[in-house]
PDB file of N, CA and C in Angstrom:
ATOM      1  N   UNK A  41     -79.675  72.080  54.307  1.00  0.00           N
ATOM      2  CA  UNK A  41     -78.739  71.774  53.245  1.00  0.00           C
ATOM      3  C   UNK A  41     -77.793  70.665  53.703  1.00  0.00           C
ATOM      4  N   UNK A  42     -77.584  69.680  52.822  1.00  0.00           N
ATOM      5  CA  UNK A  42     -76.725  68.563  53.185  1.00  0.00           C
ATOM      6  C   UNK A  42     -75.256  68.928  52.962  1.00  0.00           C
ATOM      7  N   UNK A  43     -74.414  68.402  53.807  1.00  0.00           N
ATOM      8  CA  UNK A  43     -72.972  68.616  53.674  1.00  0.00           C
ATOM      9  C   UNK A  43     -72.375  67.568  52.756  1.00  0.00           C
ATOM     10  N   UNK A  44     -71.278  67.934  52.102  1.00  0.00           N
ATOM     11  CA  UNK A  44     -70.544  66.965  51.314  1.00  0.00           C
ATOM     12  C   UNK A  44     -69.501  66.301  52.202  1.00  0.00           C
ATOM     13  N   UNK A  45     -69.224  65.042  51.919  1.00  0.00           N
ATOM     14  CA  UNK A  45     -68.281  64.276  52.702  1.00  0.00           C
ATOM     15  C   UNK A  45     -67.281  63.590  51.773  1.00  0.00           C
ATOM     16  N   UNK A  46     -66.096  63.321  52.263  1.00  0.00           N
ATOM     17  CA  UNK A  46     -65.156  62.425  51.597  1.00  0.00           C
ATOM     18  C   UNK A  46     -65.176  61.145  52.420  1.00  0.00           C
ATOM     19  N   UNK A  47     -65.567  60.057  51.828  1.00  0.00           N
ATOM     20  CA  UNK A  47     -65.759  58.804  52.557  1.00  0.00           C
ATOM     21  C   UNK A  47     -64.913  57.689  51.980  1.00  0.00           C
ATOM     22  N   UNK A  48     -64.749  56.666  52.788  1.00  0.00           N
ATOM     23  CA  UNK A  48     -64.037  55.468  52.351  1.00  0.00           C
ATOM     24  C   UNK A  48     -64.929  54.253  52.526  1.00  0.00           C
ATOM     25  N   UNK A  49     -64.799  53.348  51.583  1.00  0.00           N
ATOM     26  CA  UNK A  49     -65.553  52.106  51.571  1.00  0.00           C
ATOM     27  C   UNK A  49     -64.576  50.955  51.749  1.00  0.00           C
ATOM     28  N   UNK A  50     -64.893  50.038  52.643  1.00  0.00           N
ATOM     29  CA  UNK A  50     -64.087  48.854  52.916  1.00  0.00           C
ATOM     30  C   UNK A  50     -64.775  47.680  52.229  1.00  0.00           C
ATOM     31  N   UNK A  51     -64.042  46.968  51.369  1.00  0.00           N
ATOM     32  CA  UNK A  51     -64.572  45.780  50.694  1.00  0.00           C
ATOM     33  C   UNK A  51     -63.659  44.595  50.971  1.00  0.00           C
ATOM     34  N   UNK A  52     -64.250  43.446  51.235  1.00  0.00           N
ATOM     35  CA  UNK A  52     -63.472  42.224  51.387  1.00  0.00           C
ATOM     36  C   UNK A  52     -64.318  41.039  50.931  1.00  0.00           C
ATOM     37  N   UNK A  53     -63.723  39.859  51.048  1.00  0.00           N
ATOM     38  CA  UNK A  53     -64.303  38.592  50.594  1.00  0.00           C
ATOM     39  C   UNK A  53     -64.434  38.565  49.069  1.00  0.00           C
ATOM     40  N   UNK A  54     -63.462  39.186  48.415  1.00  0.00           N
ATOM     41  CA  UNK A  54     -63.359  39.172  46.964  1.00  0.00           C
ATOM     42  C   UNK A  54     -62.133  38.323  46.623  1.00  0.00           C
ATOM     43  N   UNK A  55     -62.260  37.381  45.707  1.00  0.00           N
ATOM     44  CA  UNK A  55     -61.110  36.532  45.385  1.00  0.00           C
ATOM     45  C   UNK A  55     -59.900  37.343  44.916  1.00  0.00           C
ATOM     46  N   UNK A  56     -58.697  36.902  45.244  1.00  0.00           N
ATOM     47  CA  UNK A  56     -57.500  37.675  44.925  1.00  0.00           C
ATOM     48  C   UNK A  56     -57.233  37.841  43.431  1.00  0.00           C
ATOM     49  N   UNK A  57     -57.772  36.966  42.601  1.00  0.00           N
ATOM     50  CA  UNK A  57     -57.524  37.076  41.162  1.00  0.00           C
ATOM     51  C   UNK A  57     -58.380  38.149  40.481  1.00  0.00           C
ATOM     52  N   UNK A  58     -59.357  38.691  41.185  1.00  0.00           N
ATOM     53  CA  UNK A  58     -60.200  39.744  40.629  1.00  0.00           C
ATOM     54  C   UNK A  58     -59.376  41.027  40.512  1.00  0.00           C
ATOM     55  N   UNK A  59     -59.475  41.694  39.370  1.00  0.00           N
ATOM     56  CA  UNK A  59     -58.657  42.879  39.121  1.00  0.00           C
ATOM     57  C   UNK A  59     -59.317  44.153  39.652  1.00  0.00           C
ATOM     58  N   UNK A  60     -58.495  45.177  39.790  1.00  0.00           N
ATOM     59  CA  UNK A  60     -59.008  46.489  40.187  1.00  0.00           C
ATOM     60  C   UNK A  60     -60.052  46.972  39.185  1.00  0.00           C
ATOM     61  N   UNK A  61     -59.810  46.771  37.905  1.00  0.00           N
ATOM     62  CA  UNK A  61     -60.761  47.205  36.870  1.00  0.00           C
ATOM     63  C   UNK A  61     -62.113  46.518  37.033  1.00  0.00           C
ATOM     64  N   UNK A  62     -62.103  45.238  37.373  1.00  0.00           N
ATOM     65  CA  UNK A  62     -63.361  44.501  37.585  1.00  0.00           C
ATOM     66  C   UNK A  62     -64.119  45.046  38.794  1.00  0.00           C
ATOM     67  N   UNK A  63     -63.389  45.347  39.864  1.00  0.00           N
ATOM     68  CA  UNK A  63     -64.040  45.882  41.067  1.00  0.00           C
ATOM     69  C   UNK A  63     -64.596  47.271  40.784  1.00  0.00           C
ATOM     70  N   UNK A  64     -63.820  48.107  40.115  1.00  0.00           N
ATOM     71  CA  UNK A  64     -64.309  49.449  39.757  1.00  0.00           C
ATOM     72  C   UNK A  64     -65.565  49.351  38.889  1.00  0.00           C
ATOM     73  N   UNK A  65     -65.572  48.434  37.935  1.00  0.00           N
ATOM     74  CA  UNK A  65     -66.740  48.256  37.064  1.00  0.00           C
ATOM     75  C   UNK A  65     -67.955  47.803  37.860  1.00  0.00           C
ATOM     76  N   UNK A  66     -67.750  46.897  38.806  1.00  0.00           N
ATOM     77  CA  UNK A  66     -68.851  46.435  39.655  1.00  0.00           C
ATOM     78  C   UNK A  66     -69.420  47.576  40.483  1.00  0.00           C
ATOM     79  N   UNK A  67     -68.536  48.342  41.113  1.00  0.00           N
ATOM     80  CA  UNK A  67     -68.986  49.471  41.936  1.00  0.00           C
ATOM     81  C   UNK A  67     -69.790  50.450  41.087  1.00  0.00           C
ATOM     82  N   UNK A  68     -69.292  50.775  39.911  1.00  0.00           N
ATOM     83  CA  UNK A  68     -70.011  51.714  39.055  1.00  0.00           C
ATOM     84  C   UNK A  68     -71.344  51.133  38.580  1.00  0.00           C
ATOM     85  N   UNK A  69     -71.363  49.871  38.219  1.00  0.00           N
ATOM     86  CA  UNK A  69     -72.594  49.230  37.733  1.00  0.00           C
ATOM     87  C   UNK A  69     -73.717  49.325  38.755  1.00  0.00           C
ATOM     88  N   UNK A  70     -73.399  49.080  40.022  1.00  0.00           N
ATOM     89  CA  UNK A  70     -74.438  49.042  41.049  1.00  0.00           C
ATOM     90  C   UNK A  70     -74.665  50.363  41.766  1.00  0.00           C
ATOM     91  N   UNK A  71     -73.761  51.338  41.587  1.00  0.00           N
ATOM     92  CA  UNK A  71     -73.907  52.574  42.366  1.00  0.00           C
ATOM     93  C   UNK A  71     -73.852  53.843  41.524  1.00  0.00           C
ATOM     94  N   UNK A  72     -73.336  53.768  40.322  1.00  0.00           N
ATOM     95  CA  UNK A  72     -73.106  54.930  39.448  1.00  0.00           C
ATOM     96  C   UNK A  72     -72.140  55.936  40.073  1.00  0.00           C
ATOM     97  N   UNK A  73     -71.289  55.441  40.971  1.00  0.00           N
ATOM     98  CA  UNK A  73     -70.244  56.261  41.592  1.00  0.00           C
ATOM     99  C   UNK A  73     -68.886  55.669  41.220  1.00  0.00           C
ATOM    100  N   UNK A  74     -67.903  56.540  41.034  1.00  0.00           N
ATOM    101  CA  UNK A  74     -66.544  56.089  40.731  1.00  0.00           C
ATOM    102  C   UNK A  74     -65.617  56.482  41.868  1.00  0.00           C
ATOM    103  N   UNK A  75     -64.880  55.522  42.415  1.00  0.00           N
ATOM    104  CA  UNK A  75     -63.934  55.871  43.470  1.00  0.00           C
ATOM    105  C   UNK A  75     -62.789  56.708  42.918  1.00  0.00           C
ATOM    106  N   UNK A  76     -62.323  57.663  43.728  1.00  0.00           N
ATOM    107  CA  UNK A  76     -61.184  58.490  43.322  1.00  0.00           C
ATOM    108  C   UNK A  76     -59.862  57.857  43.754  1.00  0.00           C
ATOM    109  N   UNK A  77     -59.935  56.929  44.696  1.00  0.00           N
ATOM    110  CA  UNK A  77     -58.739  56.238  45.158  1.00  0.00           C
ATOM    111  C   UNK A  77     -59.110  54.788  45.431  1.00  0.00           C
ATOM    112  N   UNK A  78     -58.197  53.884  45.134  1.00  0.00           N
ATOM    113  CA  UNK A  78     -58.429  52.449  45.271  1.00  0.00           C
ATOM    114  C   UNK A  78     -57.149  51.830  45.801  1.00  0.00           C
ATOM    115  N   UNK A  79     -57.231  51.186  46.960  1.00  0.00           N
ATOM    116  CA  UNK A  79     -56.043  50.564  47.549  1.00  0.00           C
ATOM    117  C   UNK A  79     -56.363  49.154  48.010  1.00  0.00           C
ATOM    118  N   UNK A  80     -55.458  48.233  47.681  1.00  0.00           N
ATOM    119  CA  UNK A  80     -55.526  46.888  48.255  1.00  0.00           C
ATOM    120  C   UNK A  80     -54.625  46.922  49.483  1.00  0.00           C
ATOM    121  N   UNK A  81     -55.209  46.730  50.655  1.00  0.00           N
ATOM    122  CA  UNK A  81     -54.451  46.950  51.886  1.00  0.00           C
ATOM    123  C   UNK A  81     -54.019  45.665  52.582  1.00  0.00           C
ATOM    124  N   UNK A  82     -54.426  44.509  52.079  1.00  0.00           N
ATOM    125  CA  UNK A  82     -54.025  43.241  52.678  1.00  0.00           C
ATOM    126  C   UNK A  82     -53.571  42.312  51.561  1.00  0.00           C
ATOM    127  N   UNK A  83     -52.336  42.444  51.136  1.00  0.00           N
ATOM    128  CA  UNK A  83     -51.817  41.746  49.960  1.00  0.00           C
ATOM    129  C   UNK A  83     -51.689  40.234  50.123  1.00  0.00           C
ATOM    130  N   UNK A  84     -51.574  39.732  51.331  1.00  0.00           N
ATOM    131  CA  UNK A  84     -51.285  38.313  51.516  1.00  0.00           C
ATOM    132  C   UNK A  84     -52.497  37.475  51.895  1.00  0.00           C
ATOM    133  N   UNK A  85     -53.630  38.049  52.019  1.00  0.00           N
ATOM    134  CA  UNK A  85     -54.820  37.333  52.451  1.00  0.00           C
ATOM    135  C   UNK A  85     -55.453  36.556  51.304  1.00  0.00           C
ATOM    136  N   UNK A  86     -56.104  35.467  51.655  1.00  0.00           N
ATOM    137  CA  UNK A  86     -56.879  34.706  50.675  1.00  0.00           C
ATOM    138  C   UNK A  86     -58.028  35.543  50.129  1.00  0.00           C
ATOM    139  N   UNK A  87     -58.552  36.425  50.968  1.00  0.00           N
ATOM    140  CA  UNK A  87     -59.618  37.355  50.571  1.00  0.00           C
ATOM    141  C   UNK A  87     -59.153  38.761  50.916  1.00  0.00           C
ATOM    142  N   UNK A  88     -58.478  39.411  49.977  1.00  0.00           N
ATOM    143  CA  UNK A  88     -57.874  40.723  50.240  1.00  0.00           C
ATOM    144  C   UNK A  88     -58.887  41.776  50.678  1.00  0.00           C
ATOM    145  N   UNK A  89     -58.345  42.803  51.293  1.00  0.00           N
ATOM    146  CA  UNK A  89     -59.141  43.943  51.744  1.00  0.00           C
ATOM    147  C   UNK A  89     -58.832  45.119  50.816  1.00  0.00           C
ATOM    148  N   UNK A  90     -59.884  45.786  50.371  1.00  0.00           N
ATOM    149  CA  UNK A  90     -59.759  46.958  49.513  1.00  0.00           C
ATOM    150  C   UNK A  90     -60.388  48.151  50.208  1.00  0.00           C
ATOM    151  N   UNK A  91     -59.763  49.305  50.062  1.00  0.00           N
ATOM    152  CA  UNK A  91     -60.333  50.545  50.574  1.00  0.00           C
ATOM    153  C   UNK A  91     -60.495  51.482  49.382  1.00  0.00           C
ATOM    154  N   UNK A  92     -61.732  51.911  49.150  1.00  0.00           N
ATOM    155  CA  UNK A  92     -62.054  52.808  48.047  1.00  0.00           C
ATOM    156  C   UNK A  92     -62.497  54.137  48.627  1.00  0.00           C
ATOM    157  N   UNK A  93     -61.997  55.214  48.070  1.00  0.00           N
ATOM    158  CA  UNK A  93     -62.356  56.555  48.537  1.00  0.00           C
ATOM    159  C   UNK A  93     -63.212  57.252  47.489  1.00  0.00           C
ATOM    160  N   UNK A  94     -64.162  58.021  47.979  1.00  0.00           N
ATOM    161  CA  UNK A  94     -65.066  58.787  47.125  1.00  0.00           C
ATOM    162  C   UNK A  94     -65.062  60.236  47.584  1.00  0.00           C
ATOM    163  N   UNK A  95     -65.118  61.156  46.661  1.00  0.00           N
ATOM    164  CA  UNK A  95     -65.235  62.574  46.985  1.00  0.00           C
ATOM    165  C   UNK A  95     -66.598  63.084  46.551  1.00  0.00           C
ATOM    166  N   UNK A  96     -67.075  64.092  47.260  1.00  0.00           N
ATOM    167  CA  UNK A  96     -68.292  64.780  46.852  1.00  0.00           C
ATOM    168  C   UNK A  96     -69.582  64.044  47.123  1.00  0.00           C
ATOM    169  N   UNK A  97     -69.558  63.038  47.983  1.00  0.00           N
ATOM    170  CA  UNK A  97     -70.798  62.339  48.312  1.00  0.00           C
ATOM    171  C   UNK A  97     -71.583  63.140  49.338  1.00  0.00           C
ATOM    172  N   UNK A  98     -72.876  63.132  49.186  1.00  0.00           N
ATOM    173  CA  UNK A  98     -73.748  63.756  50.178  1.00  0.00           C
ATOM    174  C   UNK A  98     -73.973  62.805  51.341  1.00  0.00           C
ATOM    175  N   UNK A  99     -74.377  63.345  52.448  1.00  0.00           N
ATOM    176  CA  UNK A  99     -74.663  62.555  53.638  1.00  0.00           C
ATOM    177  C   UNK A  99     -75.627  61.429  53.284  1.00  0.00           C
ATOM    178  N   UNK A 100     -75.245  60.214  53.598  1.00  0.00           N
ATOM    179  CA  UNK A 100     -76.089  59.055  53.353  1.00  0.00           C
ATOM    180  C   UNK A 100     -75.781  58.317  52.059  1.00  0.00           C
ATOM    181  N   UNK A 101     -75.068  58.948  51.134  1.00  0.00           N
ATOM    182  CA  UNK A 101     -74.789  58.287  49.855  1.00  0.00           C
ATOM    183  C   UNK A 101     -73.826  57.110  50.001  1.00  0.00           C
ATOM    184  N   UNK A 102     -72.830  57.208  50.865  1.00  0.00           N
ATOM    185  CA  UNK A 102     -71.931  56.080  51.050  1.00  0.00           C
ATOM    186  C   UNK A 102     -72.666  54.909  51.693  1.00  0.00           C
ATOM    187  N   UNK A 103     -73.572  55.201  52.604  1.00  0.00           N
ATOM    188  CA  UNK A 103     -74.364  54.143  53.215  1.00  0.00           C
ATOM    189  C   UNK A 103     -75.227  53.444  52.157  1.00  0.00           C
ATOM    190  N   UNK A 104     -75.711  54.203  51.186  1.00  0.00           N
ATOM    191  CA  UNK A 104     -76.483  53.619  50.084  1.00  0.00           C
ATOM    192  C   UNK A 104     -75.588  52.714  49.228  1.00  0.00           C
ATOM    193  N   UNK A 105     -74.356  53.136  48.984  1.00  0.00           N
ATOM    194  CA  UNK A 105     -73.403  52.304  48.241  1.00  0.00           C
ATOM    195  C   UNK A 105     -73.181  50.988  48.980  1.00  0.00           C
ATOM    196  N   UNK A 106     -72.967  51.070  50.298  1.00  0.00           N
ATOM    197  CA  UNK A 106     -72.765  49.865  51.106  1.00  0.00           C
ATOM    198  C   UNK A 106     -73.983  48.954  51.006  1.00  0.00           C
ATOM    199  N   UNK A 107     -75.181  49.518  51.089  1.00  0.00           N
ATOM    200  CA  UNK A 107     -76.384  48.676  51.049  1.00  0.00           C
ATOM    201  C   UNK A 107     -76.534  47.967  49.705  1.00  0.00           C
ATOM    202  N   UNK A 108     -76.013  48.548  48.647  1.00  0.00           N
ATOM    203  CA  UNK A 108     -76.100  47.910  47.322  1.00  0.00           C
ATOM    204  C   UNK A 108     -75.039  46.828  47.124  1.00  0.00           C
ATOM    205  N   UNK A 109     -73.885  46.974  47.774  1.00  0.00           N
ATOM    206  CA  UNK A 109     -72.785  46.033  47.555  1.00  0.00           C
ATOM    207  C   UNK A 109     -72.665  44.952  48.619  1.00  0.00           C
ATOM    208  N   UNK A 110     -73.045  45.260  49.857  1.00  0.00           N
ATOM    209  CA  UNK A 110     -72.871  44.294  50.948  1.00  0.00           C
ATOM    210  C   UNK A 110     -73.713  43.048  50.686  1.00  0.00           C
ATOM    211  N   UNK A 111     -73.083  41.903  50.801  1.00  0.00           N
ATOM    212  CA  UNK A 111     -73.697  40.588  50.638  1.00  0.00           C
ATOM    213  C   UNK A 111     -74.066  40.277  49.185  1.00  0.00           C
ATOM    214  N   UNK A 112     -73.592  41.086  48.240  1.00  0.00           N
ATOM    215  CA  UNK A 112     -73.791  40.807  46.824  1.00  0.00           C
ATOM    216  C   UNK A 112     -72.976  39.568  46.459  1.00  0.00           C
ATOM    217  N   UNK A 113     -73.609  38.606  45.795  1.00  0.00           N
ATOM    218  CA  UNK A 113     -72.924  37.387  45.385  1.00  0.00           C
ATOM    219  C   UNK A 113     -72.219  37.643  44.058  1.00  0.00           C
ATOM    220  N   UNK A 114     -70.884  37.543  44.070  1.00  0.00           N
ATOM    221  CA  UNK A 114     -70.070  37.880  42.901  1.00  0.00           C
ATOM    222  C   UNK A 114     -68.816  37.020  42.903  1.00  0.00           C
ATOM    223  N   UNK A 115     -68.480  36.423  41.808  1.00  0.00           N
ATOM    224  CA  UNK A 115     -67.326  35.521  41.703  1.00  0.00           C
ATOM    225  C   UNK A 115     -67.378  34.427  42.771  1.00  0.00           C
ATOM    226  N   UNK A 116     -68.571  33.885  42.977  1.00  0.00           N
ATOM    227  CA  UNK A 116     -68.808  32.791  43.930  1.00  0.00           C
ATOM    228  C   UNK A 116     -68.494  33.147  45.387  1.00  0.00           C
ATOM    229  N   UNK A 117     -68.605  34.430  45.722  1.00  0.00           N
ATOM    230  CA  UNK A 117     -68.405  34.921  47.093  1.00  0.00           C
ATOM    231  C   UNK A 117     -69.441  35.994  47.399  1.00  0.00           C
ATOM    232  N   UNK A 118     -69.754  36.146  48.661  1.00  0.00           N
ATOM    233  CA  UNK A 118     -70.605  37.249  49.113  1.00  0.00           C
ATOM    234  C   UNK A 118     -69.692  38.386  49.555  1.00  0.00           C
ATOM    235  N   UNK A 119     -69.815  39.527  48.882  1.00  0.00           N
ATOM    236  CA  UNK A 119     -68.992  40.685  49.208  1.00  0.00           C
ATOM    237  C   UNK A 119     -69.358  41.225  50.588  1.00  0.00           C
ATOM    238  N   UNK A 120     -68.344  41.628  51.331  1.00  0.00           N
ATOM    239  CA  UNK A 120     -68.549  42.315  52.604  1.00  0.00           C
ATOM    240  C   UNK A 120     -68.171  43.783  52.380  1.00  0.00           C
ATOM    241  N   UNK A 121     -69.090  44.684  52.691  1.00  0.00           N
ATOM    242  CA  UNK A 121     -68.853  46.119  52.493  1.00  0.00           C
ATOM    243  C   UNK A 121     -69.218  46.876  53.763  1.00  0.00           C
ATOM    244  N   UNK A 122     -68.371  47.830  54.129  1.00  0.00           N
ATOM    245  CA  UNK A 122     -68.593  48.654  55.314  1.00  0.00           C
ATOM    246  C   UNK A 122     -68.092  50.064  55.061  1.00  0.00           C
ATOM    247  N   UNK A 123     -68.652  51.023  55.768  1.00  0.00           N
ATOM    248  CA  UNK A 123     -68.152  52.395  55.782  1.00  0.00           C
ATOM    249  C   UNK A 123     -67.022  52.471  56.787  1.00  0.00           C
ATOM    250  N   UNK A 124     -65.914  53.124  56.394  1.00  0.00           N
ATOM    251  CA  UNK A 124     -64.850  53.351  57.382  1.00  0.00           C
ATOM    252  C   UNK A 124     -64.445  54.809  57.359  1.00  0.00           C
TER     253      UNK A 124
END
């Protein structure tokens, strides 16, 4: 039986003018998962850092989310995604 995990996703290389709603929509479009928490943790960077939290994911599901989003070309940038 797989355990449930609460995980966080690190996203960067997204232009600062992109809204939280746009990022949430992108994540849902490609993963069918909705983050329960969304934080912009680097307010002054040209390419801000976002940390998204998910609850109730099974082992390996966050890694699948990362594989779908990492290096995705969006808003003329390649998204960087990592598990933290």
